[in-house]
XYZ file of C-alpha atoms in Angstrom:
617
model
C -16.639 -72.603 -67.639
C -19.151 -69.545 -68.028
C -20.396 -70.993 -64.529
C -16.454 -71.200 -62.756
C -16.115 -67.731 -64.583
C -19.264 -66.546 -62.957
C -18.547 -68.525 -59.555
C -14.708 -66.969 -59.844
C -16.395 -63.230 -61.095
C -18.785 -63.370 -57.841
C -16.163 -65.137 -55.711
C -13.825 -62.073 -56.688
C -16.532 -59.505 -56.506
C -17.178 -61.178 -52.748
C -13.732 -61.075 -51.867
C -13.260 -57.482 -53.656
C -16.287 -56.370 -51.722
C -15.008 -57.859 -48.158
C -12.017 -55.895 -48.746
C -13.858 -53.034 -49.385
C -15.361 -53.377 -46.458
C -12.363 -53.938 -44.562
C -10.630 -51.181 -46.217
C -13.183 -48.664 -45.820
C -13.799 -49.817 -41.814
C -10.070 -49.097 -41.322
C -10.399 -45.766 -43.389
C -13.737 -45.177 -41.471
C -11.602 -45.408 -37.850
C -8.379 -43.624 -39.159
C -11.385 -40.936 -40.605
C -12.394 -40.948 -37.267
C -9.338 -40.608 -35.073
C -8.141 -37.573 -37.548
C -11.259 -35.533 -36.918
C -11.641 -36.462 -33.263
C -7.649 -35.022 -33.049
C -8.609 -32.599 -35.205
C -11.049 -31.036 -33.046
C -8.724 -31.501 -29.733
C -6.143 -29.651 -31.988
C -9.028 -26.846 -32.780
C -10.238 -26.588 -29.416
C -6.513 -25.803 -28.382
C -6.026 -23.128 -31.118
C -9.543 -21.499 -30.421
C -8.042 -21.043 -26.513
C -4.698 -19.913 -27.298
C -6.282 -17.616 -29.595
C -8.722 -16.306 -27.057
C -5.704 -15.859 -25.134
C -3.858 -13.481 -27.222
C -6.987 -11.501 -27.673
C -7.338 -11.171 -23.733
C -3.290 -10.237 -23.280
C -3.641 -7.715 -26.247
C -6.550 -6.032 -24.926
C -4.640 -5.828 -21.989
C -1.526 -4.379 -23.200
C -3.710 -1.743 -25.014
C -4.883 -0.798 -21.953
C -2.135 -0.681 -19.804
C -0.439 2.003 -23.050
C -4.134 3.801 -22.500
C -3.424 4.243 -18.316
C 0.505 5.568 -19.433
C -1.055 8.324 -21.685
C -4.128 9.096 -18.697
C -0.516 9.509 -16.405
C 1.009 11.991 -18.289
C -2.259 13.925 -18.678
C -2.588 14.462 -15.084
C 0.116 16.903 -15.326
C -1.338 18.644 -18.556
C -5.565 18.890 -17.725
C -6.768 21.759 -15.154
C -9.980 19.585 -14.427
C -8.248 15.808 -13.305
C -11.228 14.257 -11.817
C -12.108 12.760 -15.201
C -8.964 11.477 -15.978
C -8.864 9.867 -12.994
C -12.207 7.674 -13.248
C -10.659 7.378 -16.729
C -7.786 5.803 -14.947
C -10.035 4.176 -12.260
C -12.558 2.394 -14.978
C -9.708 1.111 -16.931
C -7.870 -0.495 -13.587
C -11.443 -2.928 -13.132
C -11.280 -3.356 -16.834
C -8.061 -4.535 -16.304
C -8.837 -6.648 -13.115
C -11.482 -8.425 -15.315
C -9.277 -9.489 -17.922
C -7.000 -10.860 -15.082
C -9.920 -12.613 -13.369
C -11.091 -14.041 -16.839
C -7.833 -14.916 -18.183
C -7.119 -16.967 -14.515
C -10.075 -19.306 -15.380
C -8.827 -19.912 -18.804
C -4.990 -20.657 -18.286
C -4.445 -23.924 -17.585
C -0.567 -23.664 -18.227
C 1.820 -23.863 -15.391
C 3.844 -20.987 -16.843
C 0.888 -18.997 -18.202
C -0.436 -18.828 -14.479
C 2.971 -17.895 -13.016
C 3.443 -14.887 -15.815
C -0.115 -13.847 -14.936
C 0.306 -13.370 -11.219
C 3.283 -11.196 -12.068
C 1.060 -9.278 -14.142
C -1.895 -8.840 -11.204
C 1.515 -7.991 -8.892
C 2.762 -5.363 -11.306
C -0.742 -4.035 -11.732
C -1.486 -3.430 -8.127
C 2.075 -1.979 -7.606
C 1.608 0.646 -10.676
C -1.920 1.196 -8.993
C -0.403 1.967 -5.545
C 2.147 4.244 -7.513
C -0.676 6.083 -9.578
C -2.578 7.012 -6.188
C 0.423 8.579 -4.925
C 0.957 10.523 -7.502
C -2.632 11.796 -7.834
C -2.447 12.263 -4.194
C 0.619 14.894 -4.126
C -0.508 16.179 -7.786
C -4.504 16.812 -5.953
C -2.335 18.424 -2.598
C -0.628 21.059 -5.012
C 2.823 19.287 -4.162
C 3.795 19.429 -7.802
C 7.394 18.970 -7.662
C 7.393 15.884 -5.153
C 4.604 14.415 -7.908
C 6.801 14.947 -10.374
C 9.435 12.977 -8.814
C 7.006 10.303 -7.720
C 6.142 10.065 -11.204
C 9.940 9.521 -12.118
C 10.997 7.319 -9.443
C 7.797 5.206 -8.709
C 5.293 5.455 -11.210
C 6.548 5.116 -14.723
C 9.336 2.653 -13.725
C 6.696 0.777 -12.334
C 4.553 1.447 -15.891
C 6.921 -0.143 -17.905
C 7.774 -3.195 -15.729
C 3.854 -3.837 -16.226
C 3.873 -3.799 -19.622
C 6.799 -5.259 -20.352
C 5.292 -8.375 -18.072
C 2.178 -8.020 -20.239
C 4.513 -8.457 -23.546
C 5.885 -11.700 -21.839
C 2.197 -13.238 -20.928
C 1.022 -12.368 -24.941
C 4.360 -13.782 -25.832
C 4.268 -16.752 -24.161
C 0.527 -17.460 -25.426
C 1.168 -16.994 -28.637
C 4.627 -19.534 -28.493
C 1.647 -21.881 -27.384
C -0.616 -21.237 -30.223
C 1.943 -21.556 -32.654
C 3.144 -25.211 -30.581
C -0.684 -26.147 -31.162
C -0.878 -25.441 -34.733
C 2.687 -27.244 -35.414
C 0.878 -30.852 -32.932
C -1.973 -30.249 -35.318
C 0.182 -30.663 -38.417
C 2.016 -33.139 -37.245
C -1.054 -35.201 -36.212
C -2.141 -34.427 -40.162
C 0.831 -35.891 -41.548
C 0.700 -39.078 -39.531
C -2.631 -39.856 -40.187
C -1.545 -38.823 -44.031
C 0.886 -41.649 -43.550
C -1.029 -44.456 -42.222
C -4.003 -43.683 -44.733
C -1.635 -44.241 -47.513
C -0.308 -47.532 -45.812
C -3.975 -49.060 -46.154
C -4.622 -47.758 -49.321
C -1.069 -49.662 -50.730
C -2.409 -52.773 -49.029
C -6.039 -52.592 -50.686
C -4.386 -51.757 -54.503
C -3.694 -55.428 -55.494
C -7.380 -56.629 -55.387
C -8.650 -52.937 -56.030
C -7.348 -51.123 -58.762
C -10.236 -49.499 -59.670
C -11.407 -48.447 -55.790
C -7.953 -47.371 -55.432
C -7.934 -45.258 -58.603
C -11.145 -43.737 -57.423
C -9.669 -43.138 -53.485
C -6.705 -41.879 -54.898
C -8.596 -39.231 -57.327
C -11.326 -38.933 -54.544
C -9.598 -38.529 -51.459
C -5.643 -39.040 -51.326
C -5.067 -35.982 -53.903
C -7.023 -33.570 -52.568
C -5.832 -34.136 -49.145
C -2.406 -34.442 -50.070
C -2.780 -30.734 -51.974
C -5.089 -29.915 -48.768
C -1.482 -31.510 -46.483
C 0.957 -29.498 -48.696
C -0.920 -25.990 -48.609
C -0.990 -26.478 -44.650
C 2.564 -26.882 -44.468
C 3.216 -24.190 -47.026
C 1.155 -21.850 -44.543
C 3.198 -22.925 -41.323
C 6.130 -22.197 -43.427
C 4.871 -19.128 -44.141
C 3.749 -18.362 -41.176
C 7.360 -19.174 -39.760
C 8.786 -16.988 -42.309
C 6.784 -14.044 -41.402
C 4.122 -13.834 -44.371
C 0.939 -14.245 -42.844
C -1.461 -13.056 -45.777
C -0.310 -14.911 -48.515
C -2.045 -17.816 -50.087
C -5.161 -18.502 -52.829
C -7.728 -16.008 -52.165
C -10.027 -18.565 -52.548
C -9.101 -21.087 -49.889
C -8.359 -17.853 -47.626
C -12.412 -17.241 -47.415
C -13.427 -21.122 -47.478
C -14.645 -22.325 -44.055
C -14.675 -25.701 -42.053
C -12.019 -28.246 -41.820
C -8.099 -28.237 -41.262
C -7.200 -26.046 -44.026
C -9.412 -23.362 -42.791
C -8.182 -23.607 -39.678
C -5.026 -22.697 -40.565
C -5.785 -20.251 -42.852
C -7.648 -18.717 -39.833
C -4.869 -19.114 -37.818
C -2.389 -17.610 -40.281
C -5.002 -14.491 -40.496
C -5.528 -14.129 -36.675
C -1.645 -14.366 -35.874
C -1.300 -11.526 -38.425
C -3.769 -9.513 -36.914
C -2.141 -10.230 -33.332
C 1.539 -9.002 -34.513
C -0.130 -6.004 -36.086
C -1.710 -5.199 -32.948
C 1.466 -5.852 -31.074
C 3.469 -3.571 -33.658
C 0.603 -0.878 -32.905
C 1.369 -1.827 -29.087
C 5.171 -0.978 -29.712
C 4.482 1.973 -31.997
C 2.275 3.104 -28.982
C 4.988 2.641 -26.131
C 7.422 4.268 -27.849
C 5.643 6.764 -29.046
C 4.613 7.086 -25.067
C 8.616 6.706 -23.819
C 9.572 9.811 -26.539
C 6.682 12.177 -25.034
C 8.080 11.335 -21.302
C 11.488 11.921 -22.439
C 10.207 14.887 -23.677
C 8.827 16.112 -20.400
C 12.394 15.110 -18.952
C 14.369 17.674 -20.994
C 11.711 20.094 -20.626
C 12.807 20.116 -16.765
C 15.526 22.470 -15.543
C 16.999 20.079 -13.037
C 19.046 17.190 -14.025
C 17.711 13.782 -13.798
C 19.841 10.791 -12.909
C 20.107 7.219 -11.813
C 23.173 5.280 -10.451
C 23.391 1.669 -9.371
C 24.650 0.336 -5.583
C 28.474 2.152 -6.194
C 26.897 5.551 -6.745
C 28.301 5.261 -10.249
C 25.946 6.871 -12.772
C 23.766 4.815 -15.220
C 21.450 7.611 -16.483
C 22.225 11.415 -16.637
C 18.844 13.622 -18.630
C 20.703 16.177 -20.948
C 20.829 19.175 -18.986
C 23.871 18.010 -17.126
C 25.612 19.887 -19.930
C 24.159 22.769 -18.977
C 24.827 22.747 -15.195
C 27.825 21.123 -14.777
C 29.629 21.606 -18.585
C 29.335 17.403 -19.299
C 27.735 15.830 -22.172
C 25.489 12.824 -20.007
C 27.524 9.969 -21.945
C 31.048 11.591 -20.418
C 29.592 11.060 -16.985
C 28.322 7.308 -17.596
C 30.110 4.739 -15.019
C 31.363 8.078 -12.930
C 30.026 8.342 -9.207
C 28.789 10.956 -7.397
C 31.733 12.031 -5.864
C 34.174 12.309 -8.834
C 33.149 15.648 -9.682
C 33.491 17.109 -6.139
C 36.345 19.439 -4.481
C 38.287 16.576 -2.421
C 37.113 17.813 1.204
C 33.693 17.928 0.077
C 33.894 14.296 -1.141
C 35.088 13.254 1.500
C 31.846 14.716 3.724
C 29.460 13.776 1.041
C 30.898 9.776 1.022
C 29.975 9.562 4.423
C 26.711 10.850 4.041
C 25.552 9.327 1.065
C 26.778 6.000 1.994
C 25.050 6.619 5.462
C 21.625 6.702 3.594
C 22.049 4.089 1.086
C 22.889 1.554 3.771
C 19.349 2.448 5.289
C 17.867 2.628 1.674
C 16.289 6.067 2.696
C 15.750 8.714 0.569
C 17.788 11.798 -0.272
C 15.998 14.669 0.747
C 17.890 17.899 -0.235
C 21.134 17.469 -0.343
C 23.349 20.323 -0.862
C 26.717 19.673 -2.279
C 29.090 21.551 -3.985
C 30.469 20.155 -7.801
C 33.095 20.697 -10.361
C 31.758 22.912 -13.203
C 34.022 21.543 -16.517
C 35.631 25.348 -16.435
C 36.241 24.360 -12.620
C 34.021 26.936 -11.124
C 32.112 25.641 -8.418
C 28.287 24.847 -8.793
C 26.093 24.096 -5.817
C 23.311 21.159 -6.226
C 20.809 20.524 -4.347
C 20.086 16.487 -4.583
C 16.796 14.726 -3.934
C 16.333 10.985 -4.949
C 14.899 7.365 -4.276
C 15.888 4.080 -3.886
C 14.762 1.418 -6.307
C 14.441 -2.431 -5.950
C 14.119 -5.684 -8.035
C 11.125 -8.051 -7.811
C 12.865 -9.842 -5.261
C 13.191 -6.800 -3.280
C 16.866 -6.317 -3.754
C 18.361 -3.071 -3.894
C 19.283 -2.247 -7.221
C 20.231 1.684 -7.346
C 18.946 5.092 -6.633
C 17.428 7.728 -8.970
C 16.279 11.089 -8.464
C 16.935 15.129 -9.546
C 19.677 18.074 -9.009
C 18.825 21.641 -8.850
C 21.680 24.286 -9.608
C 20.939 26.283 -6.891
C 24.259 28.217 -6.889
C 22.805 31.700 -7.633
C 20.534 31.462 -4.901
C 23.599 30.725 -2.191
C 25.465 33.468 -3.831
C 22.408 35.775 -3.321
C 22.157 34.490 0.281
C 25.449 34.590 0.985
C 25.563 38.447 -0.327
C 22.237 39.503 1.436
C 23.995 38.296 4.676
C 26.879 39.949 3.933
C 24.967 43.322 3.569
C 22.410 42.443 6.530
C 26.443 41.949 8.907
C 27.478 45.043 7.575
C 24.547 47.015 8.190
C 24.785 45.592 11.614
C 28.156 46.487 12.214
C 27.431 50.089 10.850
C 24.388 50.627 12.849
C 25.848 49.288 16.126
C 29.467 51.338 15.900
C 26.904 54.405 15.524
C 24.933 53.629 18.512
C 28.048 52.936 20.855
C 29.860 55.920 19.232
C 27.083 58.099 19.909
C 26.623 56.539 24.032
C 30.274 57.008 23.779
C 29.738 60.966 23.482
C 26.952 60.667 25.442
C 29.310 59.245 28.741
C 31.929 61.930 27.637
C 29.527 64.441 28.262
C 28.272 63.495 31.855
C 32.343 62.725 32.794
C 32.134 67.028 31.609
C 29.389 67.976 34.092
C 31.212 65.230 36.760
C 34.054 67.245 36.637
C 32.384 70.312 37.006
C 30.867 69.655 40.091
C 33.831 67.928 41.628
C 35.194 71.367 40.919
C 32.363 73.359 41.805
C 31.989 70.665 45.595
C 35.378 70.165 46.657
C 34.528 68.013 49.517
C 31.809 65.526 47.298
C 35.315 65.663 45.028
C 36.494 62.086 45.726
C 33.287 60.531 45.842
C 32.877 62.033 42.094
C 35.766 61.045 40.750
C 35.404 57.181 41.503
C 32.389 57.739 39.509
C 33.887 59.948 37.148
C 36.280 56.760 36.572
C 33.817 53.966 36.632
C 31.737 56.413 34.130
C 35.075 56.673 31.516
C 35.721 52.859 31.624
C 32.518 52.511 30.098
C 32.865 54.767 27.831
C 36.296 53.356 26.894
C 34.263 50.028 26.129
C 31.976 51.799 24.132
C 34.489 53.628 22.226
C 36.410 50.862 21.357
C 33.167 49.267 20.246
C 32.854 52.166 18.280
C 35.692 51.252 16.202
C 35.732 47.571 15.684
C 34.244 45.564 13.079
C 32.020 42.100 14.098
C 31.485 43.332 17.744
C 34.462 41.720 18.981
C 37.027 43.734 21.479
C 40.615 42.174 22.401
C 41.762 41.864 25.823
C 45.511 43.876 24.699
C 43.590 46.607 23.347
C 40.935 47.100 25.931
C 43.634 46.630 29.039
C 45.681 49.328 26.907
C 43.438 51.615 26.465
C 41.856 51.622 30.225
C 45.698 52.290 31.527
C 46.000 55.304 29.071
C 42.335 56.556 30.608
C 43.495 56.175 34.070
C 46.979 57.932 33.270
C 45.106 60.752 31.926
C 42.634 61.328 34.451
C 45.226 61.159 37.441
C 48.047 62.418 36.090
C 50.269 59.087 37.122
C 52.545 57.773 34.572
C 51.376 54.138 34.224
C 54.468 51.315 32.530
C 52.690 49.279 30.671
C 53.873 45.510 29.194
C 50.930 44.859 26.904
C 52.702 43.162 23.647
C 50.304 41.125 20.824
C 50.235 37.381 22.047
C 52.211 35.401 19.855
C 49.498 32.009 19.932
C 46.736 34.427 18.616
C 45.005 37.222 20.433
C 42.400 36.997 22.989
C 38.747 38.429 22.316
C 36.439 39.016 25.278
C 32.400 38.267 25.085
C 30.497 40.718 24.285
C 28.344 40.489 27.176
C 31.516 40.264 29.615
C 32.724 43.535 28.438
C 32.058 45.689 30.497
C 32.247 44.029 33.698
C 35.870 42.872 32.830
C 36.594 47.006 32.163
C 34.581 48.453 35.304
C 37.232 45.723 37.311
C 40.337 46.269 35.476
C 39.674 50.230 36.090
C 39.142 49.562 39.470
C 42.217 48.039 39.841
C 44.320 50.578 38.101
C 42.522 53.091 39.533
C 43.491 51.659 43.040
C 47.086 50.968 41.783
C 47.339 54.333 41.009
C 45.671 55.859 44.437
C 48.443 53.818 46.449
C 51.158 54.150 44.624
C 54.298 55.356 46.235
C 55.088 57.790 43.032
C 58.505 59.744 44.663
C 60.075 56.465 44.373
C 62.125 55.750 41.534
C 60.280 53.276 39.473
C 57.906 53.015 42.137
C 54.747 54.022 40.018
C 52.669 51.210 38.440
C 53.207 48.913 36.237
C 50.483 46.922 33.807
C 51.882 43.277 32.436
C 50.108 41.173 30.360
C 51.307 37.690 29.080
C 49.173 34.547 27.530
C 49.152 30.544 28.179
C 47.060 28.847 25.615
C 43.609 30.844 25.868
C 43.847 32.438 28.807
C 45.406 35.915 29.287
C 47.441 36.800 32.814
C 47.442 40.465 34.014
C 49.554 41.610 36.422
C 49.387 45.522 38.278
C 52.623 45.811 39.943
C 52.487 49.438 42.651
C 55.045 50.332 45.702
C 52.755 49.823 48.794
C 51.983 47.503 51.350
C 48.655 45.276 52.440
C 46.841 46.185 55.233
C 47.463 43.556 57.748
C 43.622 42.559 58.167
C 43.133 42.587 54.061
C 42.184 39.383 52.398
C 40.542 39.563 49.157
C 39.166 36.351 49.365
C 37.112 36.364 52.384
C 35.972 40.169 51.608
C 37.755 41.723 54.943
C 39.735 44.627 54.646
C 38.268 45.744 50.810
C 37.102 49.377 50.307
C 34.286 50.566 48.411
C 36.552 49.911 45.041
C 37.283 46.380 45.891
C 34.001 45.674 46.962
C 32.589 46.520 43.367
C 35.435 44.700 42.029
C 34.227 41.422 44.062
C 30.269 42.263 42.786
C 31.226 42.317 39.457
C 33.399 38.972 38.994
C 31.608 36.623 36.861
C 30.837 33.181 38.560
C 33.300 31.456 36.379
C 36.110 32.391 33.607
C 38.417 35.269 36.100
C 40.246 34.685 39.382
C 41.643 37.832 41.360
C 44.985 36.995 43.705
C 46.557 39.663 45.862
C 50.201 39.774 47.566
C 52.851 41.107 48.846
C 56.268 41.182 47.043
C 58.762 42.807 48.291
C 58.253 46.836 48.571
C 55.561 46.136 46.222
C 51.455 44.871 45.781
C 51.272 42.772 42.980
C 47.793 41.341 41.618
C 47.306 39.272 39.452
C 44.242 38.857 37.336
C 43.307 35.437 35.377
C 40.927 35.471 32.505
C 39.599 32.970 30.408
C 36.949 31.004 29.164
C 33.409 31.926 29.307
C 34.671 35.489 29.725
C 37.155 35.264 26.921
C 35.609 33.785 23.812
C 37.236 30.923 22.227
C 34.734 29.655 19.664
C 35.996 28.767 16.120
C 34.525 32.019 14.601
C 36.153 34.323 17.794
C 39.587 32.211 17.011
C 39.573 32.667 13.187
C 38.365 36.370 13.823
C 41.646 36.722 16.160
């Protein structure tokens, strides 16, 4: 029996050991395949990590070239924030090279191009505005900066934020696969150890104290540190097993420490942003001008807080309104067309005056500049830009004219007053020597007459306002000079026109009153005057803008006379004929009846019909 015992004890102790064996091969290969995942799942973490790192370095610097931005406009020497600038775009081109060899992510790669695009668009941005900044152009820098370069900025960071965001949704993805592949192989180690407990209680009771317990505790504390971790707490746990190195448990406890250092950078990112967004809203209100933005319909999406200054509008009372809402109706209506006119060719406003609504309903005059900006795809997505009150300075224009036309006005009624008395006093020493030369007599008093039409023209310069004289007054006035000088009542039929009076050009004056004197004067020298109503007779009457004077004297043509084709004409006519203008006046003589009737047309060039003549009239 001692020998079945001892057969049976070493049969059992054979069979206990083959089990062993076969249990611990099986544990040996599930061993195995754990730490084999467990590296993969290492090797992943230590990447994703390395990731983050990369992405936050580059966000830091991308806040770093904001800040070198605004200090362009705040340093008198700029060359070395501009290498600043310049060594911190390669820095940046690095981390872009280096991160494009270690992404092997579909998604990663796509967010990472959009970062390289962004980057070279804020970096063509930049150069422009260190360009106009460097060429003194301060105000078009400052709205470079505005428009171009800090939109463009923050569309780099913000795709920055999405690559560190999307690398650290991967890190966390690996760390939950390496759990998972912890629990399994948990699982399956317990499975064999179950199987193995009927013919090895006391290996069992040695596995379970020697290995399933501690990795069971080592199991539960890496799943209370992903829960942790998902909660938000990422320095919590034993402060021993926080500083113990190698294996799983480690691991995560490195992970949990290096995810909270990454979201403390990333709150230090934010904090840094913001802090960077206040100090260029800042600048913004320090500005005098308003600054805006609208979308496509002109309708307002931004409005800086000096609106309420020029215009009497808190900014959020004007958000959704358009451009045109606060303009005068007629001025809207110009402006639509305008604007519209340049937003279909997405060019830039460039100066746009325009008058506005003040809230008390004065009227304020802006001057608009702004620039189109666009999507990624390259679609149109508003316009933004800056409005300077420049009312005061139109007023002060306005006046300054005002004062420069009056002076003018003053200045010339002086000068053709004073050539006025200057004619006046040669018609004196004419008349004198007609006197004093009886026979030179009628050879000095044509002159004598052609001398006092001029002086007419000058004297009714002499009295007018804008340099404008009207055809009534100056045919009036010549028949009253003519009447004087020979004694020969003249009728006159000059009434106001009734479809607004006719003004002649300056520059036609005179020649229009040397002919009209002529013809009175030869009215006036033919006239049959011991006839009852025979003497002349002046007419003038209007058809649109062109005035009709008729002379009306007893008489009769010579039979050879025709004004036309020069035959017949005296010395009178014959100046009359050298002084018609090429155009504008047409001369017709005939017979009617007892009498000579001529008629004289005038109009355009010779009469003045220009908006400004007509709203003078």
């Amino acid at each position: 029996m001692l020998g079945s015992l001892s057969r049976a004890r070493r049969f059992g102790l054979g069979a206990g050991f083959v089990l062993l064996l076969l249990g611990g091969g099986i544990l040996f290969l599930e061993l195995g395949q754990l730490a084999t995942e467990h590296a993969i799942a290492e090797r992943l973490i230590s990447r994703d990590w390395n990731n983050i790192v990369l992405t936050n370095r580059m966000a830091a610097m991308t806040n770093a070239q904001g800040q070198d931005l605004f200090l362009l406009f705040h340093v008198t020497d700029q060359r070395p924030v501009r290498e600043r600038i310049s060594e911190r775009a390669m820095a940046i081109d690095r981390l872009l090279e280096e991160l494009e060899g270690r992404l092997d992510d579909a998604r990663g790669r796509e967010l990472l191009a959009e970062v390289g695009s962004r980057h070279r668009h804020y970096l063509s941005s930049v150069g422009e505005v260190s360009g106009l900044l460097a060429a003194g152009q301060h105000e078009a820098s400052s709205r470079r900066l505005v428009g171009e370069a800090v939109p463009a900025l923050g569309v780099l960071q913000a795709s920055v934020s999405t690559l560190n965001q999307s690398q650290a949704a991967m890190l966390t993805q690996a760390g939950r696969a390496s759990l998972t592949v912890s629990e399994s192989a948990r699982r399956m180690l317990g499975i064999v150890l179950l199987a193995s407990a009927a013919v090895m209680v006391i290996l069992s009771t040695w596995v379970i104290r020697s290995v399933i317990r501690p990795l069971d505790k080592e199991l539960q504390e890496a799943r209370a540190i992903v829960e942790q971790i998902a909660g938000g707490h990422l320095n919590q746990g034993p402060a021993a097993q926080r500083g113990q190195t190698g294996g799983l448990l480690a691991a995560m406890y490195d992970m949990q420490r290096t995810l909270g250092g990454q979201i403390l950078a990333r709150t230090e990112a934010e904090n840094a942003l913001r802090e960077s967004q206040q100090r260029f809203q800042g600048l913004i209100e320090t500005l005098r001008d308003q600054v805006w933005e609208v979308d496509t319909a002109w309708r307002y999406t931004y409005l800086s807080p000096q609106v309420e200054e020029i215009l009497g509008y808190k900014a959020e009372e004007l958000l959704g309104a358009s451009f045109f809402d606060l303009m005068p109706p007629d001025e809207a209506l110009r402006m639509t067309g305008i604007i519209e006119a340049i937003g279909a060719r997405c060019a830039a406003i460039v100066a746009l005056e325009g008058q506005h609504l003040h809230r008390n309903g004065n009227r304020v005059v802006l001057e608009r500049s702004g620039r189109p900006f666009f999507n990624e795809c390259g679609r149109l997505l508003g316009y933004r830009g800056l409005d300077r009150d420049i009312t005061q300075r139109k007023e002060a224009e306005a006046t300054r004219l005002a004062e420069a036309g009056q002076l003018r006005d003053t200045l010339v009624r002086e000068v053709h007053h004073r050539i006025k008395n200057n004619l006046q006093t040669v018609t004196s020493l004419l008349r004198r020597q007609a006197e004093a030369h009886p026979g030179a007599a009628p050879v000095i008093d044509a002159a004598l007459a052609q001398v006092q039409a001029v002086a007419v023209v000058h004297g009714l310069y002499g009295r007018v306002t804008q340099h404008r004289v009207l055809l009534d007054e100056l045919l009036s006035t010549l028949a009253s000079n003519v009447q004087e000088l020979s004694g020969v009542s003249i009728a006159r039929d000059v009434p106001a026109p009734q479809q607004g009076r006719l003004l002649v050009r300056e520059n036609e004056t005179v020649a229009l009153a040397l002919i009209l004197n002529e013809l009175l004067t030869n009215a006036v020298k033919h006239s049959t005057v011991q006839l009852p109503g025979a003497g002349p007779h002046v007419v003038l009457s209007q058809e649109g803008r062109q005035g009709f004077i008729r002379i009306l004297n007893a008489g009769r043509l010579p039979s050879d006379f025709d004004f036309a084709a020069a035959r017949g004409l005296g010395s009178g006519l014959g100046l009359v004929r050298a002084l018609m203008p090429a155009s504008g006046m047409s001369i017709d003589f005939r017979q009617a009846g007892p009498r000579i009737e001529v008629e004289v047309r005038v109009g355009p060039p010779v009469l003045d019909t220009s908006p400004r003549s007509l709203a003078y009239a």
